[in-house]
Coordinates of C-alpha atoms in Angstrom, one line a residue:
Chain J
M121 CA 121.9 103.9 128.5
V122 CA 120.9 100.9 129.4
D123 CA 118.5 103.2 129.4
A124 CA 118.2 106.4 128.0
P125 CA 114.6 107.4 125.9
L126 CA 115.2 106.0 122.3
G127 CA 114.6 107.4 119.0
D128 CA 115.4 111.1 119.9
D129 CA 117.6 113.5 121.2
P130 CA 117.9 113.4 125.3
P131 CA 115.4 115.4 127.2
H132 CA 116.0 119.2 127.5
G133 CA 117.1 119.6 124.0
R134 CA 118.0 123.0 122.7
S135 CA 118.5 124.5 119.0
D136 CA 122.1 126.6 119.8
S137 CA 123.2 127.6 116.4
G138 CA 125.7 129.4 117.9
L139 CA 129.4 128.0 117.1
V140 CA 129.5 126.9 120.1
A141 CA 127.0 124.6 118.8
R142 CA 128.5 123.6 115.7
L143 CA 131.5 123.0 117.1
S144 CA 129.6 120.4 119.1
R145 CA 128.2 119.1 116.3
G146 CA 131.0 119.1 114.5
A147 CA 132.3 117.0 117.1
H148 CA 130.0 114.7 117.6
G149 CA 129.9 113.9 113.8
L150 CA 133.6 112.7 114.1
G151 CA 132.6 110.6 116.6
A152 CA 129.5 109.1 115.9
Y153 CA 130.4 108.8 111.9
V154 CA 134.1 108.4 112.0
A155 CA 135.9 107.2 115.5
L156 CA 132.5 104.6 115.8
P157 CA 132.8 102.8 112.1
G158 CA 136.3 102.7 112.8
L159 CA 136.3 100.8 115.3
I160 CA 133.6 98.0 113.9
G161 CA 136.1 98.2 110.9
L162 CA 138.8 97.4 112.7
I163 CA 138.3 95.5 115.2
G164 CA 136.1 93.6 112.7
V165 CA 139.1 93.0 110.4
D166 CA 141.6 92.2 113.1
V167 CA 139.7 89.2 114.2
F168 CA 139.0 88.2 110.5
L169 CA 143.2 88.1 110.4
R170 CA 143.6 86.4 113.6
Y171 CA 140.8 83.7 113.5
V172 CA 140.9 83.2 109.6
L173 CA 143.9 84.4 108.4
R174 CA 145.8 84.0 111.3
A175 CA 147.5 87.4 110.8
P176 CA 146.1 89.7 113.6
L177 CA 147.2 93.3 113.2
P178 CA 149.9 93.9 116.2
W179 CA 148.5 97.7 116.4
G180 CA 145.1 97.1 116.1
N181 CA 144.1 96.9 120.2
E182 CA 146.6 100.3 120.3
V183 CA 144.5 101.9 117.3
G184 CA 141.6 100.5 118.9
S185 CA 141.5 102.4 122.1
L186 CA 142.9 105.6 120.2
L187 CA 139.8 105.6 118.3
L188 CA 138.0 104.4 121.6
L189 CA 138.8 108.3 123.1
V190 CA 138.2 109.9 120.3
A191 CA 134.6 108.7 120.1
F192 CA 133.8 108.9 123.7
V193 CA 135.5 112.8 124.0
A194 CA 133.9 113.7 120.6
S195 CA 130.4 113.5 121.9
L196 CA 130.8 114.5 124.8
P197 CA 129.5 118.2 124.3
Y198 CA 127.0 117.5 122.2
C199 CA 125.7 114.8 124.7
T200 CA 125.9 118.5 127.3
H201 CA 124.6 120.8 124.6
S202 CA 121.5 118.1 124.0
G203 CA 121.3 117.9 127.4
G204 CA 122.3 114.1 127.4
H205 CA 124.0 113.6 130.6
V206 CA 121.9 111.6 133.4
R207 CA 120.6 113.4 136.4
M208 CA 118.0 113.0 139.2
D209 CA 114.7 114.8 138.4
L210 CA 113.2 113.5 140.9
F211 CA 113.2 118.0 142.6
Y212 CA 114.9 119.1 139.3
A213 CA 110.9 118.3 137.3
R214 CA 109.6 120.0 140.1
Y215 CA 111.2 123.2 140.1
S216 CA 110.4 127.0 138.1
A217 CA 112.1 128.2 135.1
R218 CA 113.9 130.0 137.9
G219 CA 114.5 127.1 139.9
R220 CA 115.7 124.7 136.3
R221 CA 117.8 127.7 135.7
R222 CA 119.9 127.8 138.6
A223 CA 120.1 124.8 138.9
D224 CA 121.9 124.3 135.8
A225 CA 123.8 127.2 136.5
V226 CA 125.0 125.0 139.1
S227 CA 125.5 121.8 137.0
A228 CA 127.2 123.8 134.9
L229 CA 129.6 125.1 137.2
C230 CA 131.0 121.9 138.6
G231 CA 131.2 121.1 135.3
L232 CA 133.0 124.2 134.3
V233 CA 135.4 123.1 136.8
L234 CA 136.0 119.3 135.6
A235 CA 136.4 120.5 131.9
S236 CA 138.8 123.4 132.6
V237 CA 141.3 120.9 134.8
L238 CA 140.8 118.8 131.7
A239 CA 141.7 121.2 128.8
Y240 CA 144.4 122.7 131.3
Q241 CA 146.5 119.5 131.7
S242 CA 145.5 118.1 128.1
F243 CA 147.4 120.9 126.6
A244 CA 150.1 120.6 129.1
E245 CA 150.3 116.6 128.2
V246 CA 150.6 117.8 124.6
G247 CA 154.2 119.8 125.2
R248 CA 155.2 117.1 127.1
M249 CA 154.0 114.0 124.8
Y250 CA 155.1 116.4 121.4
R251 CA 158.5 116.4 123.5
L252 CA 159.2 113.1 125.3
G253 CA 158.0 111.6 121.6
S254 CA 155.4 109.5 123.5
G255 CA 153.2 107.5 121.0
A256 CA 151.6 103.5 120.2
Y257 CA 154.6 100.8 120.6
L258 CA 153.6 98.5 118.1
I259 CA 153.1 101.6 115.2
D260 CA 154.3 105.2 114.3
L261 CA 151.5 107.3 116.1
P262 CA 151.9 109.3 118.3
Y263 CA 149.5 109.9 121.3
W264 CA 149.7 114.1 121.6
P265 CA 147.4 114.6 119.3
F266 CA 144.5 112.9 120.9
A267 CA 145.7 114.2 124.1
A268 CA 145.4 117.9 122.1
F269 CA 141.5 116.9 120.9
L270 CA 140.9 115.5 124.8
G271 CA 142.4 119.2 125.1
L272 CA 139.9 120.6 122.4
S273 CA 136.3 118.8 123.3
A274 CA 136.9 120.2 127.3
S275 CA 137.7 123.4 125.7
V276 CA 134.4 123.1 124.0
L277 CA 132.9 122.2 127.0
C278 CA 134.3 125.0 129.0
L279 CA 132.5 127.4 126.6
Q280 CA 129.7 126.2 127.0
F281 CA 129.6 126.2 130.9
L282 CA 130.5 129.7 130.8
L283 CA 127.1 130.1 128.5
A284 CA 125.3 128.0 130.7
I285 CA 126.2 130.1 133.4
G286 CA 125.5 133.3 131.7
R287 CA 122.1 131.8 131.2
G288 CA 121.3 130.5 134.6
F289 CA 122.5 134.1 136.0
A290 CA 120.3 136.1 133.7
R291 CA 117.4 138.0 134.2
I292 CA 113.6 136.2 134.0
P293 CA 110.9 138.5 132.5
E294 CA 108.0 138.6 134.4
G295 CA 105.5 136.0 134.7
M296 CA 108.5 133.7 132.7
D297 CA 109.4 132.0 136.2
R298 CA 106.3 129.1 135.9
Chain O
M207 CA 140.7 116.8 159.3
D208 CA 140.6 113.3 159.9
P209 CA 140.7 111.6 156.4
V210 CA 137.0 109.8 157.5
V211 CA 135.0 113.1 158.4
I212 CA 136.7 114.7 154.9
G213 CA 135.4 111.4 153.4
I214 CA 131.6 111.9 154.3
A215 CA 131.6 115.7 154.0
A216 CA 132.5 114.8 150.6
M217 CA 129.5 111.7 150.2
V218 CA 127.1 114.3 151.6
V219 CA 128.0 117.4 149.1
A220 CA 127.7 114.2 146.3
L221 CA 124.3 113.5 147.3
S222 CA 123.8 117.0 147.7
L223 CA 124.6 117.7 144.3
I224 CA 122.4 115.0 142.8
F225 CA 119.5 115.3 144.6
Y226 CA 119.5 119.2 143.4
G227 CA 119.6 118.1 140.4
V228 CA 123.5 118.0 138.7
P229 CA 124.3 115.4 136.6
V230 CA 125.9 112.4 138.2
G231 CA 128.7 112.3 136.6
F232 CA 129.7 116.2 137.1
A233 CA 128.6 115.9 140.7
L234 CA 130.8 113.0 141.7
G235 CA 133.8 114.4 139.1
V236 CA 134.1 117.6 140.5
V237 CA 133.5 116.6 144.4
G238 CA 136.4 113.5 143.6
F239 CA 138.2 116.5 142.0
V240 CA 138.1 118.4 145.0
G241 CA 138.5 116.1 147.1
N242 CA 141.7 114.5 145.8
G243 CA 143.2 118.0 145.4
I244 CA 142.3 118.2 149.6
M245 CA 143.9 114.6 150.1
L246 CA 146.9 114.7 147.5
G247 CA 147.2 118.5 146.6
W248 CA 146.4 120.3 143.7
P249 CA 148.8 119.6 141.4
Q250 CA 148.7 115.6 141.8
A251 CA 144.5 116.1 141.6
I252 CA 144.9 118.2 138.2
V253 CA 147.1 115.5 136.5
Q254 CA 144.7 112.8 137.6
T255 CA 141.8 114.1 136.6
Q256 CA 143.4 114.2 133.1
L257 CA 144.8 110.9 132.9
V258 CA 141.6 108.6 134.5
A259 CA 140.1 110.9 131.1
W260 CA 142.4 109.1 129.0
E261 CA 143.4 105.9 130.4
A262 CA 138.9 105.1 130.7
G263 CA 138.9 106.5 127.7
S264 CA 141.2 104.6 126.2
D265 CA 140.5 101.2 128.2
F266 CA 140.1 98.9 125.5
L267 CA 138.0 96.6 127.4
L268 CA 135.4 99.6 127.0
I269 CA 135.3 99.4 123.6
A270 CA 132.6 96.8 124.1
L271 CA 129.9 99.6 125.6
P272 CA 129.7 102.0 122.5
L273 CA 129.2 98.3 120.0
F274 CA 127.3 96.8 122.0
L275 CA 125.1 100.4 122.2
F276 CA 124.9 100.9 118.6
M277 CA 124.1 96.7 117.8
G278 CA 121.3 97.2 120.0
Q279 CA 119.9 100.8 118.6
L280 CA 120.6 99.0 115.1
V281 CA 118.5 95.7 116.1
F282 CA 115.9 98.9 117.4
N283 CA 115.5 100.8 114.0
A284 CA 115.7 97.9 112.1
G285 CA 112.9 96.6 113.4
I286 CA 114.4 93.3 112.8
A287 CA 112.6 92.0 116.1
T288 CA 109.5 91.3 113.9
D289 CA 110.2 88.0 113.2
L290 CA 111.3 87.6 117.2
F291 CA 107.6 88.1 118.4
E292 CA 105.7 86.8 115.7
T293 CA 107.8 83.4 116.1
V294 CA 107.3 83.3 120.0
H295 CA 103.7 84.1 119.8
K296 CA 103.1 81.2 117.4
W297 CA 104.8 79.1 120.0
F298 CA 103.2 80.5 123.1
G299 CA 100.5 83.0 122.3
R300 CA 98.0 79.8 123.0
L301 CA 98.3 79.9 126.8
P302 CA 96.6 81.8 129.3
G303 CA 98.0 85.4 129.4
G304 CA 99.6 84.2 126.1
L305 CA 100.4 88.0 125.0
A306 CA 101.9 88.3 128.2
V307 CA 104.1 85.3 128.1
T308 CA 105.2 86.6 124.9
A309 CA 106.3 89.6 125.8
T310 CA 108.3 88.1 128.3
I311 CA 110.2 85.4 126.3
A312 CA 110.0 87.7 123.2
S313 CA 111.4 90.4 125.3
A314 CA 113.9 87.5 126.7
G315 CA 115.3 87.1 123.3
F316 CA 115.1 91.0 122.2
G317 CA 117.7 91.0 125.1
A318 CA 120.3 88.7 123.6
V319 CA 120.7 91.1 121.1
T320 CA 120.7 94.3 122.7
G321 CA 121.4 95.0 125.9
S322 CA 119.0 97.0 126.3
S323 CA 115.8 97.3 128.9
V324 CA 114.3 100.2 127.3
A325 CA 114.6 99.7 123.9
A326 CA 113.0 96.4 124.4
V327 CA 110.2 97.6 126.2
A328 CA 109.9 100.3 123.3
T329 CA 109.8 97.2 120.6
M330 CA 107.9 94.9 122.6
G331 CA 105.3 97.1 124.0
T332 CA 104.6 98.9 120.3
M333 CA 103.8 95.6 119.1
L334 CA 102.2 93.7 121.5
M335 CA 100.2 96.7 122.9
P336 CA 98.1 97.2 119.7
E337 CA 97.2 93.0 120.1
M338 CA 96.5 93.1 123.8
R339 CA 94.2 95.8 123.7
R340 CA 92.6 93.5 120.7
Y341 CA 92.2 91.0 123.2
K342 CA 91.0 93.6 125.8
Y343 CA 93.8 92.2 128.0
D344 CA 94.1 93.8 131.1
P345 CA 95.4 97.6 131.6
G346 CA 97.7 96.9 134.4
L347 CA 98.8 93.4 133.2
A348 CA 99.5 94.6 129.6
T349 CA 101.4 97.2 130.7
G350 CA 103.1 95.6 133.8
S351 CA 104.1 92.2 132.5
L352 CA 105.7 94.5 129.0
A353 CA 107.0 97.0 131.5
A354 CA 108.8 94.2 133.9
A355 CA 109.7 91.6 130.7
G356 CA 111.9 94.5 129.7
T357 CA 114.2 94.1 132.7
L358 CA 115.8 90.8 131.1
A359 CA 117.6 92.3 128.2
I360 CA 120.5 93.9 131.0
L361 CA 120.6 90.3 132.4
I362 CA 120.9 88.0 130.0
P363 CA 124.2 88.6 127.7
P364 CA 124.8 90.7 126.0
S365 CA 125.1 93.7 128.9
I366 CA 125.5 97.0 129.0
P367 CA 125.5 96.9 133.1
F368 CA 127.9 93.7 133.6
I369 CA 130.4 96.2 131.2
F370 CA 130.5 98.3 133.1
I371 CA 130.4 96.8 136.1
G372 CA 133.4 94.9 135.1
V373 CA 135.3 97.5 134.2
W374 CA 135.0 98.9 137.1
T375 CA 135.3 96.2 139.5
E376 CA 138.3 94.8 137.1
T377 CA 136.4 91.3 136.9
S378 CA 136.4 88.8 133.5
I379 CA 133.4 90.9 131.4
G380 CA 132.6 87.9 129.3
K381 CA 132.1 85.5 132.5
L382 CA 129.1 88.1 133.7
F383 CA 127.9 87.7 130.5
V384 CA 127.8 84.0 130.9
A385 CA 127.1 84.4 134.6
G386 CA 123.9 86.1 133.5
I387 CA 122.7 83.8 131.0
V388 CA 120.2 80.5 133.5
P389 CA 119.6 83.7 136.1
G390 CA 117.8 85.5 132.8
L391 CA 116.4 82.5 131.5
L392 CA 114.5 81.3 135.0
L393 CA 113.8 84.9 135.9
A394 CA 111.9 84.6 132.6
L395 CA 110.5 81.1 133.3
L396 CA 109.4 82.3 136.5
F397 CA 107.7 86.3 134.8
A398 CA 105.9 83.6 132.5
C399 CA 104.5 81.6 135.1
W400 CA 103.2 84.2 137.2
V401 CA 101.1 85.7 134.2
V402 CA 99.3 81.7 133.3
V403 CA 98.5 81.7 137.2
R404 CA 97.2 85.1 137.1
C405 CA 95.5 84.7 133.9
V406 CA 94.4 80.9 134.6
L407 CA 92.8 81.9 138.8
D408 CA 91.0 85.7 136.1
P409 CA 91.1 84.5 132.4
R410 CA 89.7 88.2 132.2
L411 CA 93.2 89.6 133.1
G412 CA 94.6 88.1 129.3
P413 CA 92.6 85.5 127.1
R414 CA 94.3 83.2 125.3
G415 CA 95.1 83.9 122.1
P416 CA 94.6 82.5 118.5
S417 CA 95.8 78.6 118.5
Y418 CA 98.7 77.4 115.2
S419 CA 99.5 74.2 113.9
W420 CA 102.9 72.9 114.7
S421 CA 103.9 73.6 110.9
E422 CA 103.4 76.2 111.2
R423 CA 105.2 76.5 114.2
F424 CA 107.9 74.8 113.9
L425 CA 108.7 77.0 109.7
S426 CA 107.9 80.1 112.6
L427 CA 111.7 78.5 113.9
F428 CA 113.6 79.4 110.4
R429 CA 112.9 83.1 110.6
L430 CA 114.3 83.5 114.1
L431 CA 117.4 82.0 112.6
P432 CA 118.8 85.5 112.5
T433 CA 118.8 86.5 115.8
A434 CA 119.7 82.8 117.1
S435 CA 122.6 83.4 115.0
I436 CA 123.5 86.6 116.5
F437 CA 123.2 85.8 119.9
G438 CA 125.2 82.1 119.1
V439 CA 127.9 83.9 117.7
V440 CA 128.5 86.5 120.3
L441 CA 127.6 84.3 123.2
G442 CA 128.7 80.8 121.9
G443 CA 132.5 82.9 121.3
I444 CA 132.5 84.8 124.5
Y445 CA 131.7 80.9 125.9
G446 CA 134.1 78.9 123.9
G447 CA 137.1 81.7 124.8
V448 CA 137.3 82.8 120.7
F449 CA 136.7 86.0 121.3
T450 CA 136.9 88.9 123.8
P451 CA 133.9 90.9 124.8
T452 CA 135.2 93.3 122.8
E453 CA 136.0 91.2 120.0
A454 CA 132.1 89.7 120.3
S455 CA 130.6 93.5 119.9
A456 CA 132.4 93.9 116.6
I457 CA 131.1 90.9 115.6
G458 CA 127.5 91.6 116.7
S459 CA 127.2 95.0 114.9
I460 CA 128.4 93.0 111.9
G461 CA 126.3 90.9 112.2
V462 CA 123.2 92.6 112.6
I463 CA 124.2 95.1 109.8
A464 CA 124.5 91.8 107.8
V465 CA 121.0 90.7 108.9
A466 CA 119.9 94.1 108.7
V467 CA 120.6 93.9 104.8
A468 CA 119.7 90.4 104.3
M469 CA 116.6 91.3 105.3
R470 CA 116.3 94.7 103.5
R471 CA 115.4 96.1 106.9
L472 CA 118.7 98.6 106.3
T473 CA 118.4 102.6 105.6
W474 CA 121.3 105.0 105.4
Q475 CA 118.7 106.7 108.2
A476 CA 118.7 104.1 110.4
L477 CA 121.8 103.1 110.5
A478 CA 123.2 107.1 111.6
D479 CA 120.6 107.2 114.1
A480 CA 121.9 104.0 115.9
L481 CA 125.4 105.7 115.6
H482 CA 124.4 109.4 116.9
Q483 CA 122.2 107.5 120.1
A484 CA 125.2 105.4 120.1
A485 CA 127.5 108.1 120.8
I486 CA 125.6 110.2 122.9
L487 CA 124.9 107.8 125.1
S488 CA 128.7 106.2 124.9
A489 CA 129.4 109.7 125.7
M490 CA 127.4 109.9 129.2
I491 CA 128.0 106.7 130.5
Y492 CA 131.9 107.7 130.0
L493 CA 131.6 110.8 132.0
I494 CA 129.5 109.3 134.9
L495 CA 132.2 106.6 134.6
V496 CA 134.6 109.3 134.9
G497 CA 133.3 111.0 137.7
G498 CA 132.6 107.7 139.2
I499 CA 136.4 106.2 139.3
L500 CA 137.5 110.2 140.7
I501 CA 135.7 109.9 143.5
G502 CA 136.7 105.8 144.5
K503 CA 140.4 107.3 144.0
F504 CA 139.3 110.2 146.5
L505 CA 137.3 107.8 149.1
V506 CA 140.6 105.1 148.9
Q507 CA 142.9 108.2 149.9
T508 CA 140.2 108.8 153.0
Q509 CA 140.4 105.0 154.1
I510 CA 136.8 105.7 154.5
T511 CA 135.5 102.0 153.1
T512 CA 138.6 100.5 154.5
N513 CA 137.2 102.2 158.2
L514 CA 133.6 100.4 156.8
I515 CA 134.7 97.0 156.2
A516 CA 136.5 96.5 159.4
Y517 CA 133.1 98.3 161.5
I518 CA 131.6 95.7 159.6
G519 CA 133.5 92.6 160.4
Q520 CA 133.6 94.1 164.1
S521 CA 130.2 94.3 164.7
G522 CA 129.5 90.1 163.9
L523 CA 126.6 91.2 161.2
D524 CA 125.5 88.2 159.2
R525 CA 126.5 88.8 155.7
Y526 CA 123.1 87.7 154.8
L527 CA 121.8 90.3 156.7
V528 CA 124.0 92.7 155.0
I529 CA 123.2 91.6 152.0
A530 CA 119.3 92.2 152.7
L531 CA 120.3 95.8 154.1
F532 CA 122.6 96.6 150.7
T533 CA 119.2 95.0 148.7
V534 CA 116.9 97.6 151.2
M535 CA 119.3 100.7 150.4
Y536 CA 119.5 99.1 146.5
L537 CA 115.9 99.6 146.6
I538 CA 115.5 102.9 147.7
L539 CA 118.2 104.2 145.6
G540 CA 116.5 102.4 142.8
A541 CA 113.6 104.7 143.7
I542 CA 115.1 108.0 143.3
M543 CA 118.0 107.6 141.0
D544 CA 119.3 106.3 137.4
T545 CA 120.7 103.2 137.6
F546 CA 124.2 103.7 136.1
G547 CA 124.2 106.8 138.7
M548 CA 123.1 104.0 141.5
I549 CA 126.1 101.7 140.5
I550 CA 129.3 103.9 140.4
L551 CA 127.6 105.9 143.6
T552 CA 127.0 102.6 145.6
L553 CA 129.9 100.5 144.0
P554 CA 133.2 102.1 146.0
F555 CA 131.8 101.0 149.6
V556 CA 129.2 98.2 148.6
F557 CA 132.0 96.2 145.9
P558 CA 135.3 95.7 148.5
I559 CA 132.7 94.7 151.2
V560 CA 131.0 92.0 149.6
L561 CA 134.1 91.0 149.0
A562 CA 134.9 90.8 151.9
L563 CA 132.2 89.2 153.3
G564 CA 133.0 85.7 151.0
F565 CA 130.7 86.9 148.0
D566 CA 131.9 85.9 144.5
R567 CA 132.7 89.1 142.5
I568 CA 130.8 87.5 139.4
W569 CA 127.9 86.4 142.1
F570 CA 128.1 90.4 142.8
G571 CA 127.9 91.7 139.5
V572 CA 124.6 90.0 139.0
Y573 CA 123.4 90.7 141.9
V574 CA 123.8 94.5 141.6
T575 CA 122.7 93.8 137.6
V576 CA 119.2 92.5 139.1
M577 CA 118.4 95.1 141.3
I578 CA 119.2 97.6 138.2
E579 CA 116.0 95.8 136.6
L580 CA 114.2 96.5 140.4
A581 CA 114.9 100.2 139.9
L582 CA 113.1 100.0 136.0
I583 CA 110.2 99.6 137.2
T584 CA 110.2 101.2 140.0
P585 CA 108.1 104.5 141.5
P586 CA 108.7 107.2 141.2
V587 CA 111.3 107.0 138.2
G588 CA 110.9 103.8 137.0
M589 CA 112.5 104.4 133.2
N590 CA 111.0 101.3 131.7
V591 CA 107.2 102.2 133.2
F592 CA 107.5 106.1 131.6
V593 CA 108.5 103.8 128.1
M594 CA 105.9 101.7 128.9
K595 CA 103.6 105.1 129.4
R596 CA 104.8 106.6 126.1
V597 CA 103.6 103.2 124.1
A598 CA 100.2 103.0 125.8
P599 CA 99.5 106.7 126.4
E600 CA 95.8 106.1 127.8
V601 CA 97.1 103.5 131.4
P602 CA 97.6 106.0 133.9
M603 CA 101.1 106.1 135.7
M604 CA 99.8 104.5 138.2
V605 CA 98.4 101.4 136.7
I606 CA 101.3 100.6 134.8
F607 CA 103.6 101.0 138.7
R608 CA 100.6 98.7 140.5
G609 CA 101.1 96.1 137.2
A610 CA 104.5 95.8 137.8
A611 CA 105.0 95.5 141.5
P612 CA 104.2 91.4 141.5
F613 CA 107.0 91.1 138.7
G614 CA 109.4 93.5 141.3
V615 CA 108.1 91.0 143.9
I616 CA 109.4 87.7 141.9
T617 CA 112.4 89.4 141.2
L618 CA 113.2 90.7 144.8
L619 CA 112.7 87.0 145.6
F620 CA 114.7 86.3 142.7
V621 CA 117.1 87.7 144.7
V622 CA 116.7 86.1 147.9
L623 CA 116.8 82.9 145.9
I624 CA 120.3 83.9 144.3
T625 CA 122.5 84.8 147.3
L626 CA 121.4 81.6 149.3
F627 CA 122.0 78.9 145.9
P628 CA 124.8 81.3 143.8
E629 CA 125.1 78.9 142.3
I630 CA 122.7 79.3 140.1
V631 CA 125.1 82.3 138.9
L632 CA 128.2 80.6 139.2
W633 CA 128.1 77.7 137.6
L634 CA 127.5 78.3 133.7
P635 CA 130.8 80.9 134.0
S636 CA 132.6 78.0 136.3
T637 CA 132.1 75.7 133.4
M638 CA 134.1 78.3 131.3

């Protein structure tokens, strides 16, 4: 961010090793270590070809935009999993453990609404894009795999939020609410 | 129900969720989605939500965001700033409060290759704080000057807030970058002058550092070449119209990798960490952007902004008074909210009003960014102060806040200055 802590994972991190956590880490790896370097390489090569060889990649912008979508969407579940989304913790920091779980559950509920809408409509778009043959104009690259990826990422988010809601309303043992 | 009432009720709900502790992106997004559902019907709201996520995520202009974040993280992880610090210290360390002056100028220089104020505080603080302890600097001046100087990094391009504001307000990011140069340098100068004046009046606050010969000083300039060349290529390319900000972000990233390799400071771990952090931060900002766009589209439906503009127009309020009120609002919001949340929550209202009052959109981008700078050192949630506390755990938080307060006052006076004399901001971009 302008301004997130550096060098560490964001606060409120969890160390789940379940399937959802593995999926979020896998998607994040794709975004961070494939899509981002791909973007740097693609734009860098395009600039070189444009200004040095006078032969830019005609499809550079379109592919760059789709890579950006992958980079953003791929890390959303991991960012959520590691508590990386910014929140105003003026009151949150003062809540008891029970209060925080409730706030986390409400947050997850909000996130679930958004993520389920995104997942539902993205999968609906997959079919529509496939039927219409929607894709990039200057290169043979269909859009539907990207819509599917958006839907999959949103689905992982839905699972994360459902787990968080479950945690939020789970009974907290006596004496652990501080 | 009256759409304006729906709009006001929705904003109350959004603010309540944010205050309760719901992440800003979720709160804005869900309220925007529900609001659009009420105003437009649910099928259209569902389609619009996906469309916003798709369009924001594949906006070519936004490529600059993860790439400049990566560049900043790599500069931080590879320790490229050491040479910058040593060179600036050789030139300015001998002044009264020389280490604090060095902090200010080096942070401005660091901002020229990162755009992250937290990175600037963490990096410069780690390098300068041990020296300041050795010279027995006043803890308030030492930590306050470092925390405040870090804020310069988001005004001096490349700047992540400028990209965010530029995309949201459909303003040229290149012009915003160029517009940040003069105000950034001027503010750095004002900070440095304040340190010198304070230390002349009370030399115990910040004694002079060691003296260096002119040959040592000039020789040190060669070590600045890598940093200066990255800044020159990125900013020169944008100013000269050679690169778009997106292209400049890729070239800057490749430049930083090349410099780190040449200086033998690039490790696989540093590279992986930079990519990891850049990806997480990008996702976080992306979600806020999507939430902000959704609620922005909903507010357009309610006509709440149009009514507000009409109300302000009819009230006959002086435009400078309106800016003063916005400044107070940003001071309050900045004290309690994250900077991106603060921007995205206010832009749908403030930006159209400011334009309607006749202010320039480039000026507005710089104005908001200066207000973000203030938010970073304002209690109780001044992010730079928290980072400074990590660097100097022995200094109480209140001492750091108090130490940064004079710089906050200078920044506020600077807001007055750029409001009365917008040419300070607009002159350089007008020459593009």
